[in-house]
């Protein structure tokens, strides 16, 4: 850093917008280095956790188990990026990383023109642009949700039926309202009583409610599994993870919708956690090598 506190030339020359990130990912070398970063981050976690000699079932052991079947090569990262949902969750991770940086830098109260202030501005720009890009690709994602609503009416348990209907209808409502807010931002629709940002915040309130209902649904399943005499540890673990994810999303959407504001630093970290959980589900597994027949077996076959 320069003694005057000005922005270093490297940071000043970087395009931290979504276009810049897209340009990086269009280059094979760029994708390779991003994948290499995640590959060695995973290796570092495995290495440091091995020093702690984690017990089976502990958090460190669980992290190792999660990373072990993942294809952390450039081919695996390319496969992740070929899926729209995979690209969305990677972008979401960087979006909330930028929000976390904005939040933590605001706690330092940087002076105008300082390096930290400039980086905060760049991070805010990246956060806004990534949010807009993800909003653009959210169009029509409500169709599968709406199509699944009639299936919810066939659920036998009345409580489960109501909860499932509430979760899906509120999720579809969020997406539809989000589209209206997006068109207001584009000046295609008039603002009316709410601006584009206000309309988007209204939609996020429905998304907050949807995740709250989702947490209740998973908590109900977890309770039923706990009362069951059968050993279903994997199902319990999955339900617990989903409950945590939904609750973290409630925290994020309550802040973004201004229903209950907390802090960008807290929301940013929570967003990074939930985005990482989503990326892990989209990341391809290692390919199992085909068994190679030995020479004797080939000779017998002939």
PDB file of C-alpha atoms in Angstrom:
ATOM      1  CA  UNK A   1       0.000   0.000   0.000  1.00  0.00           C
ATOM      2  CA  UNK A   2       1.252   3.475  -0.749  1.00  0.00           C
ATOM      3  CA  UNK A   3       2.064   5.764   2.154  1.00  0.00           C
ATOM      4  CA  UNK A   4      -0.407   8.329   0.886  1.00  0.00           C
ATOM      5  CA  UNK A   5      -3.251   5.833   1.227  1.00  0.00           C
ATOM      6  CA  UNK A   6      -4.099   5.948  -2.481  1.00  0.00           C
ATOM      7  CA  UNK A   7      -5.362   2.907  -4.354  1.00  0.00           C
ATOM      8  CA  UNK A   8      -2.563   0.609  -5.556  1.00  0.00           C
ATOM      9  CA  UNK A   9      -2.274   0.438  -9.370  1.00  0.00           C
ATOM     10  CA  UNK A  10      -3.247  -3.257  -9.368  1.00  0.00           C
ATOM     11  CA  UNK A  11      -6.577  -2.647  -7.629  1.00  0.00           C
ATOM     12  CA  UNK A  12      -7.283   0.502  -9.630  1.00  0.00           C
ATOM     13  CA  UNK A  13      -6.838  -1.357 -12.927  1.00  0.00           C
ATOM     14  CA  UNK A  14      -9.120  -4.273 -12.009  1.00  0.00           C
ATOM     15  CA  UNK A  15     -12.653  -4.462 -13.399  1.00  0.00           C
ATOM     16  CA  UNK A  16     -14.574  -5.735 -10.354  1.00  0.00           C
ATOM     17  CA  UNK A  17     -17.960  -5.675 -12.111  1.00  0.00           C
ATOM     18  CA  UNK A  18     -19.916  -8.742 -13.253  1.00  0.00           C
ATOM     19  CA  UNK A  19     -18.647  -8.093 -16.785  1.00  0.00           C
ATOM     20  CA  UNK A  20     -15.099  -8.337 -15.494  1.00  0.00           C
ATOM     21  CA  UNK A  21     -15.826 -11.649 -13.764  1.00  0.00           C
ATOM     22  CA  UNK A  22     -17.549 -12.969 -16.901  1.00  0.00           C
ATOM     23  CA  UNK A  23     -14.531 -11.957 -18.985  1.00  0.00           C
ATOM     24  CA  UNK A  24     -12.283 -13.824 -16.543  1.00  0.00           C
ATOM     25  CA  UNK A  25     -14.403 -16.965 -16.893  1.00  0.00           C
ATOM     26  CA  UNK A  26     -14.367 -16.822 -20.695  1.00  0.00           C
ATOM     27  CA  UNK A  27     -10.617 -17.481 -20.602  1.00  0.00           C
ATOM     28  CA  UNK A  28      -9.517 -21.076 -20.070  1.00  0.00           C
ATOM     29  CA  UNK A  29      -6.549 -19.825 -18.052  1.00  0.00           C
ATOM     30  CA  UNK A  30      -8.852 -17.676 -15.907  1.00  0.00           C
ATOM     31  CA  UNK A  31     -11.191 -20.570 -15.123  1.00  0.00           C
ATOM     32  CA  UNK A  32      -8.203 -22.788 -14.447  1.00  0.00           C
ATOM     33  CA  UNK A  33      -6.763 -20.411 -11.844  1.00  0.00           C
ATOM     34  CA  UNK A  34     -10.133 -19.939 -10.134  1.00  0.00           C
ATOM     35  CA  UNK A  35     -10.542 -23.713  -9.971  1.00  0.00           C
ATOM     36  CA  UNK A  36      -6.956 -24.029  -8.714  1.00  0.00           C
ATOM     37  CA  UNK A  37      -7.730 -21.556  -5.939  1.00  0.00           C
ATOM     38  CA  UNK A  38     -10.657 -23.689  -4.724  1.00  0.00           C
ATOM     39  CA  UNK A  39      -8.630 -26.879  -5.199  1.00  0.00           C
ATOM     40  CA  UNK A  40      -5.810 -25.697  -2.942  1.00  0.00           C
ATOM     41  CA  UNK A  41      -8.247 -24.129  -0.481  1.00  0.00           C
ATOM     42  CA  UNK A  42      -9.755 -27.591  -0.099  1.00  0.00           C
ATOM     43  CA  UNK A  43      -6.293 -29.123   0.203  1.00  0.00           C
ATOM     44  CA  UNK A  44      -5.400 -26.605   2.920  1.00  0.00           C
ATOM     45  CA  UNK A  45      -8.528 -27.526   4.884  1.00  0.00           C
ATOM     46  CA  UNK A  46      -7.707 -31.228   4.571  1.00  0.00           C
ATOM     47  CA  UNK A  47      -4.101 -30.565   5.619  1.00  0.00           C
ATOM     48  CA  UNK A  48      -4.849 -28.411   8.647  1.00  0.00           C
ATOM     49  CA  UNK A  49      -7.651 -30.715   9.785  1.00  0.00           C
ATOM     50  CA  UNK A  50      -5.287 -33.703   9.625  1.00  0.00           C
ATOM     51  CA  UNK A  51      -3.043 -31.961  12.190  1.00  0.00           C
ATOM     52  CA  UNK A  52      -6.029 -31.803  14.535  1.00  0.00           C
ATOM     53  CA  UNK A  53      -6.628 -35.567  14.094  1.00  0.00           C
ATOM     54  CA  UNK A  54     -10.419 -35.133  13.925  1.00  0.00           C
ATOM     55  CA  UNK A  55     -12.626 -37.806  15.396  1.00  0.00           C
ATOM     56  CA  UNK A  56     -15.081 -39.568  13.082  1.00  0.00           C
ATOM     57  CA  UNK A  57     -18.310 -37.585  12.907  1.00  0.00           C
ATOM     58  CA  UNK A  58     -16.711 -34.313  14.056  1.00  0.00           C
ATOM     59  CA  UNK A  59     -17.053 -31.075  12.077  1.00  0.00           C
ATOM     60  CA  UNK A  60     -13.521 -31.323  10.630  1.00  0.00           C
ATOM     61  CA  UNK A  61     -14.070 -34.941   9.662  1.00  0.00           C
ATOM     62  CA  UNK A  62     -17.355 -33.965   8.017  1.00  0.00           C
ATOM     63  CA  UNK A  63     -15.613 -31.277   5.933  1.00  0.00           C
ATOM     64  CA  UNK A  64     -13.046 -33.822   4.739  1.00  0.00           C
ATOM     65  CA  UNK A  65     -15.843 -36.274   3.858  1.00  0.00           C
ATOM     66  CA  UNK A  66     -17.672 -33.559   1.910  1.00  0.00           C
ATOM     67  CA  UNK A  67     -14.597 -32.576  -0.127  1.00  0.00           C
ATOM     68  CA  UNK A  68     -13.283 -36.086  -0.768  1.00  0.00           C
ATOM     69  CA  UNK A  69     -15.828 -37.116  -3.486  1.00  0.00           C
ATOM     70  CA  UNK A  70     -15.717 -33.734  -5.276  1.00  0.00           C
ATOM     71  CA  UNK A  71     -13.976 -33.344  -8.610  1.00  0.00           C
ATOM     72  CA  UNK A  72     -11.782 -30.321  -7.824  1.00  0.00           C
ATOM     73  CA  UNK A  73     -10.071 -30.303 -11.215  1.00  0.00           C
ATOM     74  CA  UNK A  74     -10.543 -27.753 -13.997  1.00  0.00           C
ATOM     75  CA  UNK A  75     -12.919 -30.211 -15.682  1.00  0.00           C
ATOM     76  CA  UNK A  76     -15.045 -30.327 -12.539  1.00  0.00           C
ATOM     77  CA  UNK A  77     -15.203 -26.535 -12.332  1.00  0.00           C
ATOM     78  CA  UNK A  78     -16.087 -26.323 -16.031  1.00  0.00           C
ATOM     79  CA  UNK A  79     -18.883 -28.841 -15.504  1.00  0.00           C
ATOM     80  CA  UNK A  80     -20.178 -26.744 -12.605  1.00  0.00           C
ATOM     81  CA  UNK A  81     -20.160 -23.626 -14.790  1.00  0.00           C
ATOM     82  CA  UNK A  82     -22.051 -25.328 -17.619  1.00  0.00           C
ATOM     83  CA  UNK A  83     -25.099 -25.516 -15.325  1.00  0.00           C
ATOM     84  CA  UNK A  84     -27.144 -22.332 -14.949  1.00  0.00           C
ATOM     85  CA  UNK A  85     -27.785 -23.122 -11.289  1.00  0.00           C
ATOM     86  CA  UNK A  86     -24.070 -23.714 -10.721  1.00  0.00           C
ATOM     87  CA  UNK A  87     -23.099 -20.363 -12.252  1.00  0.00           C
ATOM     88  CA  UNK A  88     -25.821 -18.643 -10.240  1.00  0.00           C
ATOM     89  CA  UNK A  89     -24.589 -20.013  -6.917  1.00  0.00           C
ATOM     90  CA  UNK A  90     -20.956 -19.173  -7.694  1.00  0.00           C
ATOM     91  CA  UNK A  91     -22.035 -15.618  -8.547  1.00  0.00           C
ATOM     92  CA  UNK A  92     -24.099 -15.527  -5.343  1.00  0.00           C
ATOM     93  CA  UNK A  93     -21.046 -16.520  -3.298  1.00  0.00           C
ATOM     94  CA  UNK A  94     -19.037 -13.605  -4.703  1.00  0.00           C
ATOM     95  CA  UNK A  95     -22.038 -11.276  -4.341  1.00  0.00           C
ATOM     96  CA  UNK A  96     -22.276 -11.968  -0.615  1.00  0.00           C
ATOM     97  CA  UNK A  97     -18.492 -11.951  -0.240  1.00  0.00           C
ATOM     98  CA  UNK A  98     -18.620  -8.382  -1.558  1.00  0.00           C
ATOM     99  CA  UNK A  99     -21.441  -7.559   0.884  1.00  0.00           C
ATOM    100  CA  UNK A 100     -19.412  -8.977   3.763  1.00  0.00           C
ATOM    101  CA  UNK A 101     -16.427  -6.835   2.730  1.00  0.00           C
ATOM    102  CA  UNK A 102     -18.672  -3.756   2.563  1.00  0.00           C
ATOM    103  CA  UNK A 103     -20.013  -4.560   6.024  1.00  0.00           C
ATOM    104  CA  UNK A 104     -16.664  -5.174   7.678  1.00  0.00           C
ATOM    105  CA  UNK A 105     -15.039  -2.150   6.010  1.00  0.00           C
ATOM    106  CA  UNK A 106     -17.884   0.083   7.225  1.00  0.00           C
ATOM    107  CA  UNK A 107     -17.015  -0.950  10.785  1.00  0.00           C
ATOM    108  CA  UNK A 108     -13.546   0.519  10.219  1.00  0.00           C
ATOM    109  CA  UNK A 109     -15.096   3.850   9.103  1.00  0.00           C
ATOM    110  CA  UNK A 110     -12.537   4.442   6.307  1.00  0.00           C
ATOM    111  CA  UNK A 111     -11.693   7.985   5.279  1.00  0.00           C
ATOM    112  CA  UNK A 112     -12.830   9.201   1.876  1.00  0.00           C
ATOM    113  CA  UNK A 113     -10.183   8.541  -0.753  1.00  0.00           C
ATOM    114  CA  UNK A 114      -8.347   5.915   1.298  1.00  0.00           C
ATOM    115  CA  UNK A 115      -7.545   2.481  -0.072  1.00  0.00           C
ATOM    116  CA  UNK A 116     -10.175   0.813   2.105  1.00  0.00           C
ATOM    117  CA  UNK A 117     -12.815   3.348   1.045  1.00  0.00           C
ATOM    118  CA  UNK A 118     -12.017   2.743  -2.627  1.00  0.00           C
ATOM    119  CA  UNK A 119     -12.137  -1.035  -2.198  1.00  0.00           C
ATOM    120  CA  UNK A 120     -15.453  -0.691  -0.379  1.00  0.00           C
ATOM    121  CA  UNK A 121     -16.837   1.255  -3.359  1.00  0.00           C
ATOM    122  CA  UNK A 122     -15.585  -1.395  -5.785  1.00  0.00           C
ATOM    123  CA  UNK A 123     -17.091  -4.157  -3.629  1.00  0.00           C
ATOM    124  CA  UNK A 124     -20.436  -2.363  -3.481  1.00  0.00           C
ATOM    125  CA  UNK A 125     -20.410  -2.048  -7.279  1.00  0.00           C
ATOM    126  CA  UNK A 126     -19.609  -5.738  -7.711  1.00  0.00           C
ATOM    127  CA  UNK A 127     -22.342  -6.663  -5.216  1.00  0.00           C
ATOM    128  CA  UNK A 128     -24.961  -4.565  -7.046  1.00  0.00           C
ATOM    129  CA  UNK A 129     -23.982  -5.757 -10.507  1.00  0.00           C
ATOM    130  CA  UNK A 130     -23.944  -9.415  -9.503  1.00  0.00           C
ATOM    131  CA  UNK A 131     -27.380  -9.031  -7.877  1.00  0.00           C
ATOM    132  CA  UNK A 132     -28.722  -7.495 -11.100  1.00  0.00           C
ATOM    133  CA  UNK A 133     -27.186 -10.222 -13.252  1.00  0.00           C
ATOM    134  CA  UNK A 134     -28.686 -12.953 -11.079  1.00  0.00           C
ATOM    135  CA  UNK A 135     -32.058 -11.192 -11.151  1.00  0.00           C
ATOM    136  CA  UNK A 136     -31.977 -11.212 -14.956  1.00  0.00           C
ATOM    137  CA  UNK A 137     -31.459 -14.984 -15.014  1.00  0.00           C
ATOM    138  CA  UNK A 138     -34.244 -15.532 -12.488  1.00  0.00           C
ATOM    139  CA  UNK A 139     -36.965 -15.075 -15.123  1.00  0.00           C
ATOM    140  CA  UNK A 140     -39.238 -18.115 -15.644  1.00  0.00           C
ATOM    141  CA  UNK A 141     -37.835 -19.945 -12.593  1.00  0.00           C
ATOM    142  CA  UNK A 142     -41.284 -19.613 -11.051  1.00  0.00           C
ATOM    143  CA  UNK A 143     -42.852 -21.940 -13.652  1.00  0.00           C
ATOM    144  CA  UNK A 144     -41.651 -25.244 -12.062  1.00  0.00           C
ATOM    145  CA  UNK A 145     -42.742 -23.962  -8.636  1.00  0.00           C
ATOM    146  CA  UNK A 146     -46.240 -23.080  -9.887  1.00  0.00           C
ATOM    147  CA  UNK A 147     -46.538 -26.408 -11.726  1.00  0.00           C
ATOM    148  CA  UNK A 148     -45.717 -28.294  -8.519  1.00  0.00           C
ATOM    149  CA  UNK A 149     -48.505 -26.613  -6.503  1.00  0.00           C
ATOM    150  CA  UNK A 150     -51.288 -29.060  -7.598  1.00  0.00           C
ATOM    151  CA  UNK A 151     -49.126 -31.933  -6.314  1.00  0.00           C
ATOM    152  CA  UNK A 152     -49.107 -30.283  -2.887  1.00  0.00           C
ATOM    153  CA  UNK A 153     -52.897 -30.619  -2.747  1.00  0.00           C
ATOM    154  CA  UNK A 154     -52.551 -34.411  -2.803  1.00  0.00           C
ATOM    155  CA  UNK A 155     -50.516 -34.560   0.432  1.00  0.00           C
ATOM    156  CA  UNK A 156     -52.491 -36.607   2.951  1.00  0.00           C
ATOM    157  CA  UNK A 157     -51.421 -34.869   6.166  1.00  0.00           C
ATOM    158  CA  UNK A 158     -53.375 -31.565   6.366  1.00  0.00           C
ATOM    159  CA  UNK A 159     -50.578 -29.764   8.254  1.00  0.00           C
ATOM    160  CA  UNK A 160     -47.945 -30.863   5.734  1.00  0.00           C
ATOM    161  CA  UNK A 161     -50.301 -29.879   2.903  1.00  0.00           C
ATOM    162  CA  UNK A 162     -50.818 -26.345   4.252  1.00  0.00           C
ATOM    163  CA  UNK A 163     -47.117 -25.830   4.984  1.00  0.00           C
ATOM    164  CA  UNK A 164     -46.103 -27.062   1.525  1.00  0.00           C
ATOM    165  CA  UNK A 165     -48.683 -24.833  -0.155  1.00  0.00           C
ATOM    166  CA  UNK A 166     -47.576 -21.802   1.858  1.00  0.00           C
ATOM    167  CA  UNK A 167     -43.924 -22.403   1.045  1.00  0.00           C
ATOM    168  CA  UNK A 168     -44.482 -22.822  -2.697  1.00  0.00           C
ATOM    169  CA  UNK A 169     -47.024 -20.021  -3.171  1.00  0.00           C
ATOM    170  CA  UNK A 170     -44.911 -17.528  -1.250  1.00  0.00           C
ATOM    171  CA  UNK A 171     -41.820 -18.551  -3.263  1.00  0.00           C
ATOM    172  CA  UNK A 172     -43.690 -18.110  -6.561  1.00  0.00           C
ATOM    173  CA  UNK A 173     -45.081 -14.768  -5.336  1.00  0.00           C
ATOM    174  CA  UNK A 174     -41.562 -13.573  -4.543  1.00  0.00           C
ATOM    175  CA  UNK A 175     -40.339 -14.392  -8.041  1.00  0.00           C
ATOM    176  CA  UNK A 176     -43.299 -12.711  -9.758  1.00  0.00           C
ATOM    177  CA  UNK A 177     -43.014  -9.530  -7.650  1.00  0.00           C
ATOM    178  CA  UNK A 178     -39.258  -9.557  -8.263  1.00  0.00           C
ATOM    179  CA  UNK A 179     -39.925  -9.438 -12.015  1.00  0.00           C
ATOM    180  CA  UNK A 180     -42.166  -6.375 -11.591  1.00  0.00           C
ATOM    181  CA  UNK A 181     -39.481  -4.668  -9.522  1.00  0.00           C
ATOM    182  CA  UNK A 182     -36.908  -5.531 -12.168  1.00  0.00           C
ATOM    183  CA  UNK A 183     -39.038  -3.985 -14.925  1.00  0.00           C
ATOM    184  CA  UNK A 184     -39.497  -0.873 -12.799  1.00  0.00           C
ATOM    185  CA  UNK A 185     -35.723  -0.600 -12.532  1.00  0.00           C
ATOM    186  CA  UNK A 186     -35.548  -0.827 -16.312  1.00  0.00           C
ATOM    187  CA  UNK A 187     -38.168   1.971 -16.539  1.00  0.00           C
ATOM    188  CA  UNK A 188     -40.478  -0.353 -18.491  1.00  0.00           C
ATOM    189  CA  UNK A 189     -43.169  -0.053 -15.811  1.00  0.00           C
ATOM    190  CA  UNK A 190     -44.031   3.060 -13.863  1.00  0.00           C
ATOM    191  CA  UNK A 191     -42.984   3.218 -10.252  1.00  0.00           C
ATOM    192  CA  UNK A 192     -46.430   3.807  -8.753  1.00  0.00           C
ATOM    193  CA  UNK A 193     -46.509   3.745  -4.951  1.00  0.00           C
ATOM    194  CA  UNK A 194     -43.298   1.710  -4.824  1.00  0.00           C
ATOM    195  CA  UNK A 195     -40.031   2.241  -6.674  1.00  0.00           C
ATOM    196  CA  UNK A 196     -38.167  -0.653  -8.273  1.00  0.00           C
ATOM    197  CA  UNK A 197     -36.114  -1.181  -5.110  1.00  0.00           C
ATOM    198  CA  UNK A 198     -39.233  -0.970  -2.935  1.00  0.00           C
ATOM    199  CA  UNK A 199     -41.026  -3.563  -5.065  1.00  0.00           C
ATOM    200  CA  UNK A 200     -38.035  -5.905  -4.896  1.00  0.00           C
ATOM    201  CA  UNK A 201     -37.971  -5.500  -1.107  1.00  0.00           C
ATOM    202  CA  UNK A 202     -41.664  -6.422  -0.991  1.00  0.00           C
ATOM    203  CA  UNK A 203     -40.906  -9.594  -2.941  1.00  0.00           C
ATOM    204  CA  UNK A 204     -38.051 -10.436  -0.587  1.00  0.00           C
ATOM    205  CA  UNK A 205     -40.497 -10.359   2.332  1.00  0.00           C
ATOM    206  CA  UNK A 206     -42.374 -13.226   0.668  1.00  0.00           C
ATOM    207  CA  UNK A 207     -39.071 -15.048   0.135  1.00  0.00           C
ATOM    208  CA  UNK A 208     -38.297 -14.568   3.828  1.00  0.00           C
ATOM    209  CA  UNK A 209     -41.673 -16.076   4.723  1.00  0.00           C
ATOM    210  CA  UNK A 210     -41.106 -18.978   2.299  1.00  0.00           C
ATOM    211  CA  UNK A 211     -37.795 -19.830   3.968  1.00  0.00           C
ATOM    212  CA  UNK A 212     -39.353 -19.550   7.426  1.00  0.00           C
ATOM    213  CA  UNK A 213     -42.007 -22.090   6.379  1.00  0.00           C
ATOM    214  CA  UNK A 214     -39.273 -24.238   4.828  1.00  0.00           C
ATOM    215  CA  UNK A 215     -37.435 -24.271   8.160  1.00  0.00           C
ATOM    216  CA  UNK A 216     -40.648 -25.370   9.923  1.00  0.00           C
ATOM    217  CA  UNK A 217     -41.194 -28.178   7.390  1.00  0.00           C
ATOM    218  CA  UNK A 218     -37.662 -29.506   7.857  1.00  0.00           C
ATOM    219  CA  UNK A 219     -37.857 -29.136  11.644  1.00  0.00           C
ATOM    220  CA  UNK A 220     -41.066 -31.191  11.612  1.00  0.00           C
ATOM    221  CA  UNK A 221     -39.325 -33.896   9.562  1.00  0.00           C
ATOM    222  CA  UNK A 222     -36.346 -33.820  11.927  1.00  0.00           C
ATOM    223  CA  UNK A 223     -38.643 -34.280  14.932  1.00  0.00           C
ATOM    224  CA  UNK A 224     -40.375 -37.240  13.271  1.00  0.00           C
ATOM    225  CA  UNK A 225     -36.993 -38.835  12.491  1.00  0.00           C
ATOM    226  CA  UNK A 226     -35.806 -38.289  16.071  1.00  0.00           C
ATOM    227  CA  UNK A 227     -38.912 -40.001  17.454  1.00  0.00           C
ATOM    228  CA  UNK A 228     -38.497 -42.903  15.050  1.00  0.00           C
ATOM    229  CA  UNK A 229     -36.758 -46.014  16.366  1.00  0.00           C
ATOM    230  CA  UNK A 230     -34.970 -46.568  13.059  1.00  0.00           C
ATOM    231  CA  UNK A 231     -31.397 -45.380  12.653  1.00  0.00           C
ATOM    232  CA  UNK A 232     -31.623 -42.619  10.056  1.00  0.00           C
ATOM    233  CA  UNK A 233     -28.570 -40.535  10.862  1.00  0.00           C
ATOM    234  CA  UNK A 234     -28.034 -39.434   7.255  1.00  0.00           C
ATOM    235  CA  UNK A 235     -31.613 -38.180   6.939  1.00  0.00           C
ATOM    236  CA  UNK A 236     -31.336 -36.364  10.279  1.00  0.00           C
ATOM    237  CA  UNK A 237     -28.088 -34.706   9.218  1.00  0.00           C
ATOM    238  CA  UNK A 238     -29.607 -33.602   5.903  1.00  0.00           C
ATOM    239  CA  UNK A 239     -32.680 -32.155   7.645  1.00  0.00           C
ATOM    240  CA  UNK A 240     -30.500 -30.299  10.155  1.00  0.00           C
ATOM    241  CA  UNK A 241     -28.392 -28.785   7.364  1.00  0.00           C
ATOM    242  CA  UNK A 242     -31.531 -27.681   5.511  1.00  0.00           C
ATOM    243  CA  UNK A 243     -33.002 -26.118   8.661  1.00  0.00           C
ATOM    244  CA  UNK A 244     -29.794 -24.128   9.205  1.00  0.00           C
ATOM    245  CA  UNK A 245     -29.761 -23.053   5.559  1.00  0.00           C
ATOM    246  CA  UNK A 246     -33.386 -21.845   5.673  1.00  0.00           C
ATOM    247  CA  UNK A 247     -32.803 -19.942   8.922  1.00  0.00           C
ATOM    248  CA  UNK A 248     -29.711 -18.238   7.481  1.00  0.00           C
ATOM    249  CA  UNK A 249     -31.777 -17.282   4.427  1.00  0.00           C
ATOM    250  CA  UNK A 250     -34.435 -15.840   6.743  1.00  0.00           C
ATOM    251  CA  UNK A 251     -31.706 -13.699   8.327  1.00  0.00           C
ATOM    252  CA  UNK A 252     -30.498 -12.531   4.915  1.00  0.00           C
ATOM    253  CA  UNK A 253     -33.900 -11.772   3.382  1.00  0.00           C
ATOM    254  CA  UNK A 254     -35.169 -10.043   6.542  1.00  0.00           C
ATOM    255  CA  UNK A 255     -32.226  -7.650   6.231  1.00  0.00           C
ATOM    256  CA  UNK A 256     -32.473  -7.173   2.450  1.00  0.00           C
ATOM    257  CA  UNK A 257     -36.232  -6.578   2.579  1.00  0.00           C
ATOM    258  CA  UNK A 258     -35.774  -4.200   5.532  1.00  0.00           C
ATOM    259  CA  UNK A 259     -38.204  -6.290   7.529  1.00  0.00           C
ATOM    260  CA  UNK A 260     -35.548  -6.612  10.238  1.00  0.00           C
ATOM    261  CA  UNK A 261     -32.218  -5.006   9.411  1.00  0.00           C
ATOM    262  CA  UNK A 262     -29.068  -6.351  11.060  1.00  0.00           C
ATOM    263  CA  UNK A 263     -25.675  -5.644   9.437  1.00  0.00           C
ATOM    264  CA  UNK A 264     -24.075  -6.211   6.030  1.00  0.00           C
ATOM    265  CA  UNK A 265     -21.122  -8.019   7.623  1.00  0.00           C
ATOM    266  CA  UNK A 266     -23.379 -10.595   9.312  1.00  0.00           C
ATOM    267  CA  UNK A 267     -25.632 -10.980   6.271  1.00  0.00           C
ATOM    268  CA  UNK A 268     -22.631 -11.248   3.953  1.00  0.00           C
ATOM    269  CA  UNK A 269     -21.057 -14.073   5.956  1.00  0.00           C
ATOM    270  CA  UNK A 270     -24.428 -15.866   6.195  1.00  0.00           C
ATOM    271  CA  UNK A 271     -24.826 -15.510   2.426  1.00  0.00           C
ATOM    272  CA  UNK A 272     -21.360 -16.955   1.830  1.00  0.00           C
ATOM    273  CA  UNK A 273     -22.259 -19.978   3.978  1.00  0.00           C
ATOM    274  CA  UNK A 274     -25.571 -20.706   2.222  1.00  0.00           C
ATOM    275  CA  UNK A 275     -24.005 -20.094  -1.204  1.00  0.00           C
ATOM    276  CA  UNK A 276     -21.209 -22.538  -0.374  1.00  0.00           C
ATOM    277  CA  UNK A 277     -23.817 -25.117   0.638  1.00  0.00           C
ATOM    278  CA  UNK A 278     -25.567 -24.639  -2.708  1.00  0.00           C
ATOM    279  CA  UNK A 279     -22.302 -24.800  -4.685  1.00  0.00           C
ATOM    280  CA  UNK A 280     -21.390 -28.082  -2.971  1.00  0.00           C
ATOM    281  CA  UNK A 281     -24.678 -29.651  -4.117  1.00  0.00           C
ATOM    282  CA  UNK A 282     -24.027 -28.526  -7.707  1.00  0.00           C
ATOM    283  CA  UNK A 283     -20.329 -29.459  -7.849  1.00  0.00           C
ATOM    284  CA  UNK A 284     -19.772 -32.683  -9.844  1.00  0.00           C
ATOM    285  CA  UNK A 285     -18.421 -35.777  -8.150  1.00  0.00           C
ATOM    286  CA  UNK A 286     -15.207 -37.509  -9.131  1.00  0.00           C
ATOM    287  CA  UNK A 287     -15.592 -39.963 -11.971  1.00  0.00           C
ATOM    288  CA  UNK A 288     -15.058 -43.544 -10.893  1.00  0.00           C
ATOM    289  CA  UNK A 289     -12.406 -45.077 -13.155  1.00  0.00           C
ATOM    290  CA  UNK A 290     -13.554 -48.100 -15.133  1.00  0.00           C
ATOM    291  CA  UNK A 291     -12.000 -51.377 -13.945  1.00  0.00           C
ATOM    292  CA  UNK A 292      -9.094 -52.495 -16.139  1.00  0.00           C
ATOM    293  CA  UNK A 293      -9.034 -56.162 -16.975  1.00  0.00           C
ATOM    294  CA  UNK A 294      -5.672 -57.889 -16.516  1.00  0.00           C
ATOM    295  CA  UNK A 295      -3.798 -59.686 -19.309  1.00  0.00           C
ATOM    296  CA  UNK A 296      -4.838 -63.210 -18.118  1.00  0.00           C
ATOM    297  CA  UNK A 297      -8.502 -62.249 -18.161  1.00  0.00           C
ATOM    298  CA  UNK A 298      -8.160 -60.852 -21.695  1.00  0.00           C
ATOM    299  CA  UNK A 299      -6.373 -64.030 -22.838  1.00  0.00           C
ATOM    300  CA  UNK A 300      -9.130 -66.226 -21.390  1.00  0.00           C
ATOM    301  CA  UNK A 301     -11.749 -64.083 -23.067  1.00  0.00           C
ATOM    302  CA  UNK A 302     -10.064 -64.689 -26.418  1.00  0.00           C
TER     303      UNK A 302
END
